Structures are given as C-alpha cells and as structure tokens.
Tab-separated table of C-alpha atoms in Angstrom:
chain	number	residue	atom	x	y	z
I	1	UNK	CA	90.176	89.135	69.998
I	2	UNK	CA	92.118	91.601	68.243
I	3	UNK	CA	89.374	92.483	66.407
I	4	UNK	CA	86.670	93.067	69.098
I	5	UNK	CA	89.349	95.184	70.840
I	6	UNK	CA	89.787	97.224	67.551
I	7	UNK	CA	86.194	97.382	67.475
I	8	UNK	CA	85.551	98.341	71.317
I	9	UNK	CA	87.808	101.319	70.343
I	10	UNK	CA	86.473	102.485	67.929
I	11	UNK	CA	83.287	102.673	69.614
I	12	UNK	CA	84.872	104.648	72.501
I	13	UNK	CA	86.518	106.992	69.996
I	14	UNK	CA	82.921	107.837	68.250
I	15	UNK	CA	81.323	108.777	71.600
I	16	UNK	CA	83.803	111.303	72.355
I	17	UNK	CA	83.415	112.535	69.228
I	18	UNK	CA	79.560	112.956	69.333
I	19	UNK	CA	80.100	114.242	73.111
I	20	UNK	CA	82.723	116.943	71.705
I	21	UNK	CA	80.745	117.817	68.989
I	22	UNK	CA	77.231	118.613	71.433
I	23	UNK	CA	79.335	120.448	73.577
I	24	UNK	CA	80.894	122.411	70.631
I	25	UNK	CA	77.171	122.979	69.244
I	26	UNK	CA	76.459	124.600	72.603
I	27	UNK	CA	79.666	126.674	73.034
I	28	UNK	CA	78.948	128.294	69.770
I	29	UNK	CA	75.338	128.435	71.179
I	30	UNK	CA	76.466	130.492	74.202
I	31	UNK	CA	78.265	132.712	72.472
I	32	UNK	CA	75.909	133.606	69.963
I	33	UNK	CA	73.333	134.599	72.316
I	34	UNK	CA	75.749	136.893	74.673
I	35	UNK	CA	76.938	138.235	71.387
I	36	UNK	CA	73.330	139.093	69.798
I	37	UNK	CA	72.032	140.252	73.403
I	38	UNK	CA	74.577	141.195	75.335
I	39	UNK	CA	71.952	142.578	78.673
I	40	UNK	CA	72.291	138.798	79.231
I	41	UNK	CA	76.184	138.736	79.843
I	42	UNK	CA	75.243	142.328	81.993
I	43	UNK	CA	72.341	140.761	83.793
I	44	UNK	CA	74.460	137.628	84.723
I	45	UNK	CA	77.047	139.801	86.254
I	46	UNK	CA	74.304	142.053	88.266
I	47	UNK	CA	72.913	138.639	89.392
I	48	UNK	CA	76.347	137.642	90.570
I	49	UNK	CA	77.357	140.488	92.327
I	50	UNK	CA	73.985	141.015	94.085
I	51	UNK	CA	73.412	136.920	95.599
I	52	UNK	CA	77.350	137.831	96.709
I	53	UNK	CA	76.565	140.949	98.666
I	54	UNK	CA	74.279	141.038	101.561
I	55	UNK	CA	71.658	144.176	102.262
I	56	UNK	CA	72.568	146.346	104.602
I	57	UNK	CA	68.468	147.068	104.893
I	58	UNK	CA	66.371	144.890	106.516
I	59	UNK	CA	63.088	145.498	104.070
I	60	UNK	CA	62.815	141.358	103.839
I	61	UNK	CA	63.245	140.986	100.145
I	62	UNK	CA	64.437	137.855	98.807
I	63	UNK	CA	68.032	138.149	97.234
I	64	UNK	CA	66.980	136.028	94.555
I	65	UNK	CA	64.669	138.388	93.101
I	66	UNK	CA	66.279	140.199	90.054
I	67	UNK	CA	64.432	142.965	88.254
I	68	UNK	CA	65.656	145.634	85.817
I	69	UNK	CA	66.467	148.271	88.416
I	70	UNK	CA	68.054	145.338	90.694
I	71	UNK	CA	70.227	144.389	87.598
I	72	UNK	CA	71.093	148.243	87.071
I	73	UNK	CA	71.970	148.834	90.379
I	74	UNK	CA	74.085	145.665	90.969
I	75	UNK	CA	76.404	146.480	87.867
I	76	UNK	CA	76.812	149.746	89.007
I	77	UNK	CA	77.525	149.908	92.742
I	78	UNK	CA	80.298	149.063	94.702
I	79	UNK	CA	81.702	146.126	97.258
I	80	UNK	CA	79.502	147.730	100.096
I	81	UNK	CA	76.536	148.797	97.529
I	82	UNK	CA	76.887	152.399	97.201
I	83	UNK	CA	76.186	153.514	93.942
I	84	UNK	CA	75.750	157.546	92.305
I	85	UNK	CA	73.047	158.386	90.702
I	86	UNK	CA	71.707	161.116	88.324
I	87	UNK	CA	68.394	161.930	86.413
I	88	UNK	CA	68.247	163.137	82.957
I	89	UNK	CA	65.082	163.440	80.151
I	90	UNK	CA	65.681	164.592	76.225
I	91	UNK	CA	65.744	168.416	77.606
I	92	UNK	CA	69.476	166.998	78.809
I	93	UNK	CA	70.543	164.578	76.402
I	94	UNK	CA	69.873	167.345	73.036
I	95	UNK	CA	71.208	170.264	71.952
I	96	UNK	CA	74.260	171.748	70.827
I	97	UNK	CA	75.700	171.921	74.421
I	98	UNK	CA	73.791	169.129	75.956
I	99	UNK	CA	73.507	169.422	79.887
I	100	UNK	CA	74.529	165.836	80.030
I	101	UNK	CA	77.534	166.156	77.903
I	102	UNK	CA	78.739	169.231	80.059
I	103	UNK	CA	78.249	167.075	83.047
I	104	UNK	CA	79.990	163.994	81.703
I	105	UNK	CA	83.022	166.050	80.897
I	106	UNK	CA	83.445	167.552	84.523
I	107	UNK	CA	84.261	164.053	85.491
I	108	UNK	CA	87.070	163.788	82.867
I	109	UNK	CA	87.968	167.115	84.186
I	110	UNK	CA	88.061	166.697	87.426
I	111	UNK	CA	90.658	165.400	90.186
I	112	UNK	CA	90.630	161.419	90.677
I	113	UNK	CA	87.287	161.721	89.101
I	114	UNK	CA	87.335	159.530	86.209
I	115	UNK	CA	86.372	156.180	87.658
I	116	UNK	CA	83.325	157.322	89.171
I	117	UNK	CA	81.875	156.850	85.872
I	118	UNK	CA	82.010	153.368	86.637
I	119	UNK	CA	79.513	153.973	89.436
I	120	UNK	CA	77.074	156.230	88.175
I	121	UNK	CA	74.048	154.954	87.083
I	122	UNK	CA	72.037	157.204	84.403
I	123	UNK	CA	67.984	156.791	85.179
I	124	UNK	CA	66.285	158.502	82.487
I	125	UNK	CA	62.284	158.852	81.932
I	126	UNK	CA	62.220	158.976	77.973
I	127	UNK	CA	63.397	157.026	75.282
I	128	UNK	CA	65.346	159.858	73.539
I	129	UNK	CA	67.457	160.179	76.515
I	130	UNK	CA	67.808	156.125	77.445
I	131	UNK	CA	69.376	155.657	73.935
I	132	UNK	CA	71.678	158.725	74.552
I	133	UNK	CA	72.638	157.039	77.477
I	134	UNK	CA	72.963	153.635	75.641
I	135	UNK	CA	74.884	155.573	72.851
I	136	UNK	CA	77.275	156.879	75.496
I	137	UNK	CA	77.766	153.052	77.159
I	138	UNK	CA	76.717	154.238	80.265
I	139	UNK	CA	75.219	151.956	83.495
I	140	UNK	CA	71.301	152.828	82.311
I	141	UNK	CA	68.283	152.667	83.534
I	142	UNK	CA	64.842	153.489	82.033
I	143	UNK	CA	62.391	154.671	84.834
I	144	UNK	CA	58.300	154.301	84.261
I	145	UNK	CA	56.560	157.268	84.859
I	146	UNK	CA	53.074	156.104	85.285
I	147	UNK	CA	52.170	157.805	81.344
I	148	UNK	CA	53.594	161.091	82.411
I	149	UNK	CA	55.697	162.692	79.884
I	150	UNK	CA	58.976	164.180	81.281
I	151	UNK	CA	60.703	164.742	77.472
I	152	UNK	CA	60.742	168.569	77.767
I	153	UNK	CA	62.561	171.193	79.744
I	154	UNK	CA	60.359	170.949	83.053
I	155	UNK	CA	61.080	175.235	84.017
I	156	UNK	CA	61.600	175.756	87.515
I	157	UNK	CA	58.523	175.212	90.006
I	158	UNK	CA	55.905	174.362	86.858
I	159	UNK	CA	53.607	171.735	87.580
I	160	UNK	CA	55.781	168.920	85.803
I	161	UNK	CA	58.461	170.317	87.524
I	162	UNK	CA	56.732	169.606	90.744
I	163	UNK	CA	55.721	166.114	89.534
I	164	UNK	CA	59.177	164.961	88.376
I	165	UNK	CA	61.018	165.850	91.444
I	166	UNK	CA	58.332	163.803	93.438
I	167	UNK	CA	58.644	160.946	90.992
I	168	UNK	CA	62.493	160.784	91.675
I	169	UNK	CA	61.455	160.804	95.578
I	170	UNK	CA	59.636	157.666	95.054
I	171	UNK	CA	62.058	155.678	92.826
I	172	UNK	CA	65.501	157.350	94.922
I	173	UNK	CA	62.909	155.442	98.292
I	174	UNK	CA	62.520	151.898	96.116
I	175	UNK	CA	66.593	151.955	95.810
I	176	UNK	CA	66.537	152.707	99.725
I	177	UNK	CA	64.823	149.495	100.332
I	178	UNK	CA	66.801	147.742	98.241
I	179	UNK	CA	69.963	148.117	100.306
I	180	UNK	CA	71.974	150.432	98.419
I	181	UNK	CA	73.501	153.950	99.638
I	182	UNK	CA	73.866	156.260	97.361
I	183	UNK	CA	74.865	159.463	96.552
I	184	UNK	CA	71.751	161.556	94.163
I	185	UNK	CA	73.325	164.590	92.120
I	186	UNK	CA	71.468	166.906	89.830
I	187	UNK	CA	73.237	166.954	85.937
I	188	UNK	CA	73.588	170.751	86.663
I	189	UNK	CA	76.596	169.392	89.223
I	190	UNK	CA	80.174	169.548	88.025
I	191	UNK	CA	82.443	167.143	90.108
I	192	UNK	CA	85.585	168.754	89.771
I	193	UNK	CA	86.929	166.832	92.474
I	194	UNK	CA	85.760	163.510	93.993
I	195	UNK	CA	83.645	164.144	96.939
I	196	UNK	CA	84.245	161.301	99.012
I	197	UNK	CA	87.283	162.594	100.759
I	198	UNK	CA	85.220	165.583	101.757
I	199	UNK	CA	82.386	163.169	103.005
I	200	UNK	CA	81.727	160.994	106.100
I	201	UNK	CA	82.333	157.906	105.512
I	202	UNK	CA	81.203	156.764	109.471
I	203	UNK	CA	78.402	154.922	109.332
I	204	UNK	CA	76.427	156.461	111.715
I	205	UNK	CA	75.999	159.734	109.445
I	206	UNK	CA	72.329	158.788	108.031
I	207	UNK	CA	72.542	161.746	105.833
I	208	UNK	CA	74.955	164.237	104.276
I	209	UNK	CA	73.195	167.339	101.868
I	210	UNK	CA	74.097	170.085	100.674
I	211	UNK	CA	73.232	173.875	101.219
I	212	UNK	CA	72.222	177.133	99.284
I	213	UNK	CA	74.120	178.912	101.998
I	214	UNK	CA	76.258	177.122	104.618
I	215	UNK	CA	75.510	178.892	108.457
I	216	UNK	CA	78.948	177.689	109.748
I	217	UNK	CA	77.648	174.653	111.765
I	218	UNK	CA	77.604	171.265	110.331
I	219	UNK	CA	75.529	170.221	112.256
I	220	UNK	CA	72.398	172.719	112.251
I	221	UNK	CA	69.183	172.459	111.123
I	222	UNK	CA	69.482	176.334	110.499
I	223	UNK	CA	71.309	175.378	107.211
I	224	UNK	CA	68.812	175.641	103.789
I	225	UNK	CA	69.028	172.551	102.488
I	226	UNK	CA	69.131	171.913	98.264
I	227	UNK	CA	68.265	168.246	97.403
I	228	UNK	CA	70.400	168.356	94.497
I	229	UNK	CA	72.997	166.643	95.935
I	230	UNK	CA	73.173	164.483	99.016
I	231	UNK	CA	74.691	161.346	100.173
I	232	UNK	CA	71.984	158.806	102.011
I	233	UNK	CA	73.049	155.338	103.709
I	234	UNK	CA	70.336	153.003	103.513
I	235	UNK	CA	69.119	151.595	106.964
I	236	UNK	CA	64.978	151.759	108.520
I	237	UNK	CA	65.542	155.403	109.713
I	238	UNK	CA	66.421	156.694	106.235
I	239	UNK	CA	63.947	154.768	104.748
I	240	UNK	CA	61.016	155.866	107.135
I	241	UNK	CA	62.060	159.214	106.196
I	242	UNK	CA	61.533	158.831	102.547
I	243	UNK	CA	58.257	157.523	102.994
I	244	UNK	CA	57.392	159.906	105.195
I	245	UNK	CA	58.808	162.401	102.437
I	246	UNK	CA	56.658	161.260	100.233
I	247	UNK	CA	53.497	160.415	102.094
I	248	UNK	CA	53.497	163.972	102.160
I	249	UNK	CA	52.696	164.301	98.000
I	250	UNK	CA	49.388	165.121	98.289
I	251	UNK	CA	49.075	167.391	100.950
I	252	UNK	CA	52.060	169.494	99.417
I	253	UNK	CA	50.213	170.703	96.479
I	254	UNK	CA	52.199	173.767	94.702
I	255	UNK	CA	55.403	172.668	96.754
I	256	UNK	CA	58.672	170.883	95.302
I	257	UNK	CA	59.473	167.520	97.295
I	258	UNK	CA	62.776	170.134	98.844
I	259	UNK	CA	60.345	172.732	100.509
I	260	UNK	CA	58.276	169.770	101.833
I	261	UNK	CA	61.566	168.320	103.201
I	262	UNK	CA	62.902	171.624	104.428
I	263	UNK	CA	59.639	171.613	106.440
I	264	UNK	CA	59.854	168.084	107.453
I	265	UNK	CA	63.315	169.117	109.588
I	266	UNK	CA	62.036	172.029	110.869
I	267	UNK	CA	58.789	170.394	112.727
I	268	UNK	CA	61.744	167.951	114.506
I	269	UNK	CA	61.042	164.947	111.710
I	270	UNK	CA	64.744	164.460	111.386
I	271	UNK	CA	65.464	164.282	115.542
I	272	UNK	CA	62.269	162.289	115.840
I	273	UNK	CA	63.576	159.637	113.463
I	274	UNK	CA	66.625	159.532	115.300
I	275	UNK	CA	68.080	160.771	112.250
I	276	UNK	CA	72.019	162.302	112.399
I	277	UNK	CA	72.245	164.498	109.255
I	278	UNK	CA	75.090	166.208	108.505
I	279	UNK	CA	74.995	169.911	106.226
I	280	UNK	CA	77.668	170.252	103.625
I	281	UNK	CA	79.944	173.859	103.549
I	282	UNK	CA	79.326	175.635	100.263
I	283	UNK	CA	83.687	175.987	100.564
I	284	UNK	CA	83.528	172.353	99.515
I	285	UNK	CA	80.335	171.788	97.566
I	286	UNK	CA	79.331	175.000	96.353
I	287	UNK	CA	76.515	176.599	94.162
I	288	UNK	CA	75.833	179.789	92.422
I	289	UNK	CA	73.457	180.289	95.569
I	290	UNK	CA	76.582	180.599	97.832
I	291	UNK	CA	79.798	180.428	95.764
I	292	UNK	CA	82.776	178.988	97.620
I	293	UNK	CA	85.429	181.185	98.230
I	294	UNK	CA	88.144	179.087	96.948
I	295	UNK	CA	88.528	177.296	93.757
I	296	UNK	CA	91.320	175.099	95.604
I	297	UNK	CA	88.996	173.231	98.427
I	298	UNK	CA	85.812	172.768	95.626
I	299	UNK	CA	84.783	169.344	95.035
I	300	UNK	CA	81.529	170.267	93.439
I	301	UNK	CA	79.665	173.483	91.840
I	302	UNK	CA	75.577	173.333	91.599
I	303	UNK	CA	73.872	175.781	88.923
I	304	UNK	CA	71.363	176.465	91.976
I	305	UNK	CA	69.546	179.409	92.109
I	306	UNK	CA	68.571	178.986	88.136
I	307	UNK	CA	65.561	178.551	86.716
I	308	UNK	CA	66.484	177.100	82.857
I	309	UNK	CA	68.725	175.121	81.442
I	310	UNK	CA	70.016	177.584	79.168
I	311	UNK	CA	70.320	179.863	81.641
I	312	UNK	CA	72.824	176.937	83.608
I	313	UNK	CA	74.582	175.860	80.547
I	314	UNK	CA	75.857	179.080	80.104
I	315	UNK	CA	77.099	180.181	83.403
I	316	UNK	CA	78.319	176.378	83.792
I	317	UNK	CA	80.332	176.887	81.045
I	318	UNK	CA	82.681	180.159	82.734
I	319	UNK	CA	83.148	177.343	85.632
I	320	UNK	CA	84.518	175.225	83.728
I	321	UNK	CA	86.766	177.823	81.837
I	322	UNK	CA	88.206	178.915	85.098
I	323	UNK	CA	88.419	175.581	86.172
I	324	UNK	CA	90.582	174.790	83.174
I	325	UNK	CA	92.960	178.346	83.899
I	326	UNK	CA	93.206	176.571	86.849
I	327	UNK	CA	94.725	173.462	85.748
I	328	UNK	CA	96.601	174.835	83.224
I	329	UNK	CA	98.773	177.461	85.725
I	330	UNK	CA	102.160	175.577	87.069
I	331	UNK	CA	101.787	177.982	90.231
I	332	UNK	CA	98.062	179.603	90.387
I	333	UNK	CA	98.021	183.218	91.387
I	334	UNK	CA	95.578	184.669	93.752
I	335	UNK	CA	93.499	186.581	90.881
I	336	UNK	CA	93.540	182.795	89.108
I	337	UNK	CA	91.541	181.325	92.887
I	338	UNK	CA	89.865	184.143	93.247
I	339	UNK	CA	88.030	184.519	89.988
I	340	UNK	CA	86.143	181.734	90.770
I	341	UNK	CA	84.607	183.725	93.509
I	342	UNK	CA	83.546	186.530	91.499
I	343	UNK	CA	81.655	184.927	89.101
I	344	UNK	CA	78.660	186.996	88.376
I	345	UNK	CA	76.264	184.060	87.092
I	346	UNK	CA	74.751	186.732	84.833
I	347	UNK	CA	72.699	184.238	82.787
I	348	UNK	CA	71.623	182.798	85.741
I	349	UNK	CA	70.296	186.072	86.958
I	350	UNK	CA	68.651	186.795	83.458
I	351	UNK	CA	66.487	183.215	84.027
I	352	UNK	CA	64.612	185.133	86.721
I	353	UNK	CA	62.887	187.957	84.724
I	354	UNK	CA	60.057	188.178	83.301
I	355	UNK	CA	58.476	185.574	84.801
C-alpha cells in the first residue's frame, strides 16, 4: 500500500513537471518573438486599444479589422481617438538642419508641449524618411503612393507638389472614416505652445483652420484659409466634405487641394453640408503670411508664404532664437515681445525670385 501510494506520487509529481516545463518552453517562446519583432507587442496594444474604443463615425467598418494604418493610429491617439498628424519625405528627414529635426525640437521647446509627441503620428512616403522616423522611435507610418516618388523637395505649386498635397487629401479622408479626429500640421509648424487650450473642444465645431490673414471674425468665410494646420472631428459631414474635396482632383488641374477648398467654401459647400467651421486668429496661430503681434499669446508659427525649404529653415530658425530670448528673460521687455513681430522673413522673401 505504501508503495502504490509512493508510486501514485510520484506519478503526480512527473506531470507537473512535464506541464511546467511546456509552459516554460512557451514563456521563453513568447518572449523571444516580442523580443526579435517587437511590431507584434505594438500591434497587440493598437488591437487592444482600438476593440476598447468605439467610432465616433458611422462608416460601418468592422472593429475587428486591423491594418497597418489602423495599428498606427490606435497606438497613437487618445481615449476619445484624436490623434496629430504630420507628413514628411527624405527632403525633411536630411540635411544638416533637417526640417524634421527643427520641428521635433519646437515641441521640446515649447510650453506643456512635450507629451504631444506621444500623439503624433509621423506618415512618411519614402523609405529614407520611414527609417528616420524609426531611428527617432517615433509612432510611424509608411504611406503607398501608388509608384509616385515623393523623395525630393516637391518646390511650391510644381506638379508633384500638386500631387502630394492631393495624396495627403485622400489618406487624411481614409483616417476620417476610420473614426479618428485629428489635428493635420505641416513640419514647417513650430508648436511653441500646445494648441488645445486655444481650440474648441465643443463638439459641434466640425472644423477649426487656420488663416494667412485673420479678418477679425471667427466665424467668416471671408478669412483665407491655409490647410497647413487644422483641427477636423470625424462625423458624416466632415467626411462628405473630404470626398467632396477630393472628387474634385481631376477637374482642379494646375490647382493645390487648398485653392480647390478655398473655392469649395466660397460656392456655400461648407453651409450646404451643414458644416460649422471655425477660422483661427493669426494672434494665436500665426504665419510669416500674417505674423502675430505678440510672442506671449502664440501657440504656433507656420513658414507660410515660402516657397523652399531652405528658404523656411532659415527664417524658422530666427523664430526659434527669439523664442529662446524669450524664455530665457526673468521679466521680458517690450522690445523682447515685440521682436517677434518684426521679423523680416528675408529668406522667405528671397524664395520668391527668380522664378
């Protein structure tokens, strides 16, 4: 009797150790593969977060359905699926003074800035600039573009130009549909303050975009609009615009996807749509189109009104040295604010000759 019972456990004890050693086996197993790929770990985050969050669009996708872009966007928004993104190719990524480096740093710069990083996602159209972005551990995403090569400095209103910003209308309408609200910004931005305290946050504001010069009035369609920064929630009117927008491709030959748009509100497209759109003050989000008058109330400065990068790099550069006096002065005199103002944007200027 003694015997058997010595013998049932000693059977028991072996099982447990064969169970404890397959379950070991597969431990080690897991965390080899998360270690030697670790876009799974990513991806099984993104897929987390996205089953967890409901869209606030009703475009009838399944929530199961996880793609690249869906994984990219997932890690990178927030709770309520608002996300930033920016655009870059290798014109932005190389160089001594790389455009994307300059914009990087305004965010370390900035006021209450820094974590924003955390929701920017990157979409770049080349390899060159997806491994910069890689390099740089950045929320990336690698956008197809249909065997169109965006790798060089697309100049102002050339014919890539024209084809890039229309590309970035299509893909900015597929993240639409997805759900997500999000706020697009050109790498020629600095954010030297965060925005969103300057932005409505009511939901009923479809759309908030800034201006090459403010008219006073919110409000008014009289405002030139600049698509290099603007905040969009993502519900069916905003997405009927953007497929409107770009419907309009190609019967807008020799126009930029802005004009087209600028054109759109002025026929009534934005009233018809139901759309309320609000027009951000140059005081607040400013541009070397309309500089704001006070270095004190700016959350953001666009190298508008600048045809290369260059040209932007350089006069980007005196923003962010006076930005710096700025922070630097215990009690900031009224020459200090009001240099900011005077900036002449002489490089800027320069772009626009000899054409």
């Amino acid at each position: 009797m003694d015997f058997c019972r010595g013998m049932h456990i000693s059977k028991d004890h072996s099982s447990s150790s064969y169970l404890a050693a397959i379950f070991g086996l597969l431990f080690v197993g897991c965390v080899y593969v998360l270690i030697a790929n670790p876009d799974r770990s990513n991806t099984f985050v993104a897929f987390r977060d996205y089953i967890s969050q409901p869209s606030t669009a009703d475009n009838g996708s399944s929530p199961l359905h996880i793609d690249a872009l869906e994984a990219a966007l997932a890690a990178t928004s927030t709770a309520n699926k608002t996300l930033i993104i920016a655009m870059v190719n290798k014109a932005y990524v190389e160089g001594d003074k790389p455009m994307l480096d300059m914009f990087l740093d305004s965010f370390w710069l900035g006021e209450d800035t820094r974590d924003l990083v955390n929701h920017l996602l990157l979409v770049t159209v080349d390899q060159t600039s997806f491994e910069r972005c890689n390099f740089l551990r950045l929320h990336c995403y690698k956008l197809e573009t249909d065997g169109v090569a965006f790798d060089g400095e697309e100049v102002y209103m050339s014919d890539d130009f024209i084809k890039m910003m229309w590309r970035r209308t299509l893909f900015l309408s597929d993240v639409l549909k997805r759900g997500y609200n999000f706020i697009f910004t050109d790498t020629d931005v600095l954010w030297l303050r965060n925005p969103f305290p300057r932005l409505s946050l009511n939901e009923s504001t479809d759309l908030q975009i800034s201006t090459d010069e403010f008219n006073g009035d919110e409000w008014s369609e009289g405002n030139p609009i600049n698509t290099g920064f603007y905040m969009v929630r993502s519900n069916n009117k905003t997405i009927s615009l953007f497929e409107s927008w770009y419907a309009r491709k190609n019967s807008s030959a020799g126009q930029k996807e802005q004009d087209v748009l600028d054109r759109m509100m002025h026929e009534g497209v934005f009233r018809k749509l139901e759309l309320r759109v609000r027009f951000l003050d140059t005081l607040y989000f400013s541009g070397f189109c309309q500089d704001s008058r006070d270095i004190r109330a700016v959350s953001t400065v666009h190298a508008n009104c600048c045809r290369t990068i260059s040209a932007k790099i350089a006069d980007l550069t005196v923003v962010i040295q006076s930005w710096k006096t700025l922070k630097s002065s215990p009690s900031p005199s009224a020459n200090v604010t009001s240099t900011f103002g005077r900036l002449k944007h002489v490089a800027c200027r320069e772009s626009w000759k000899n054409l």
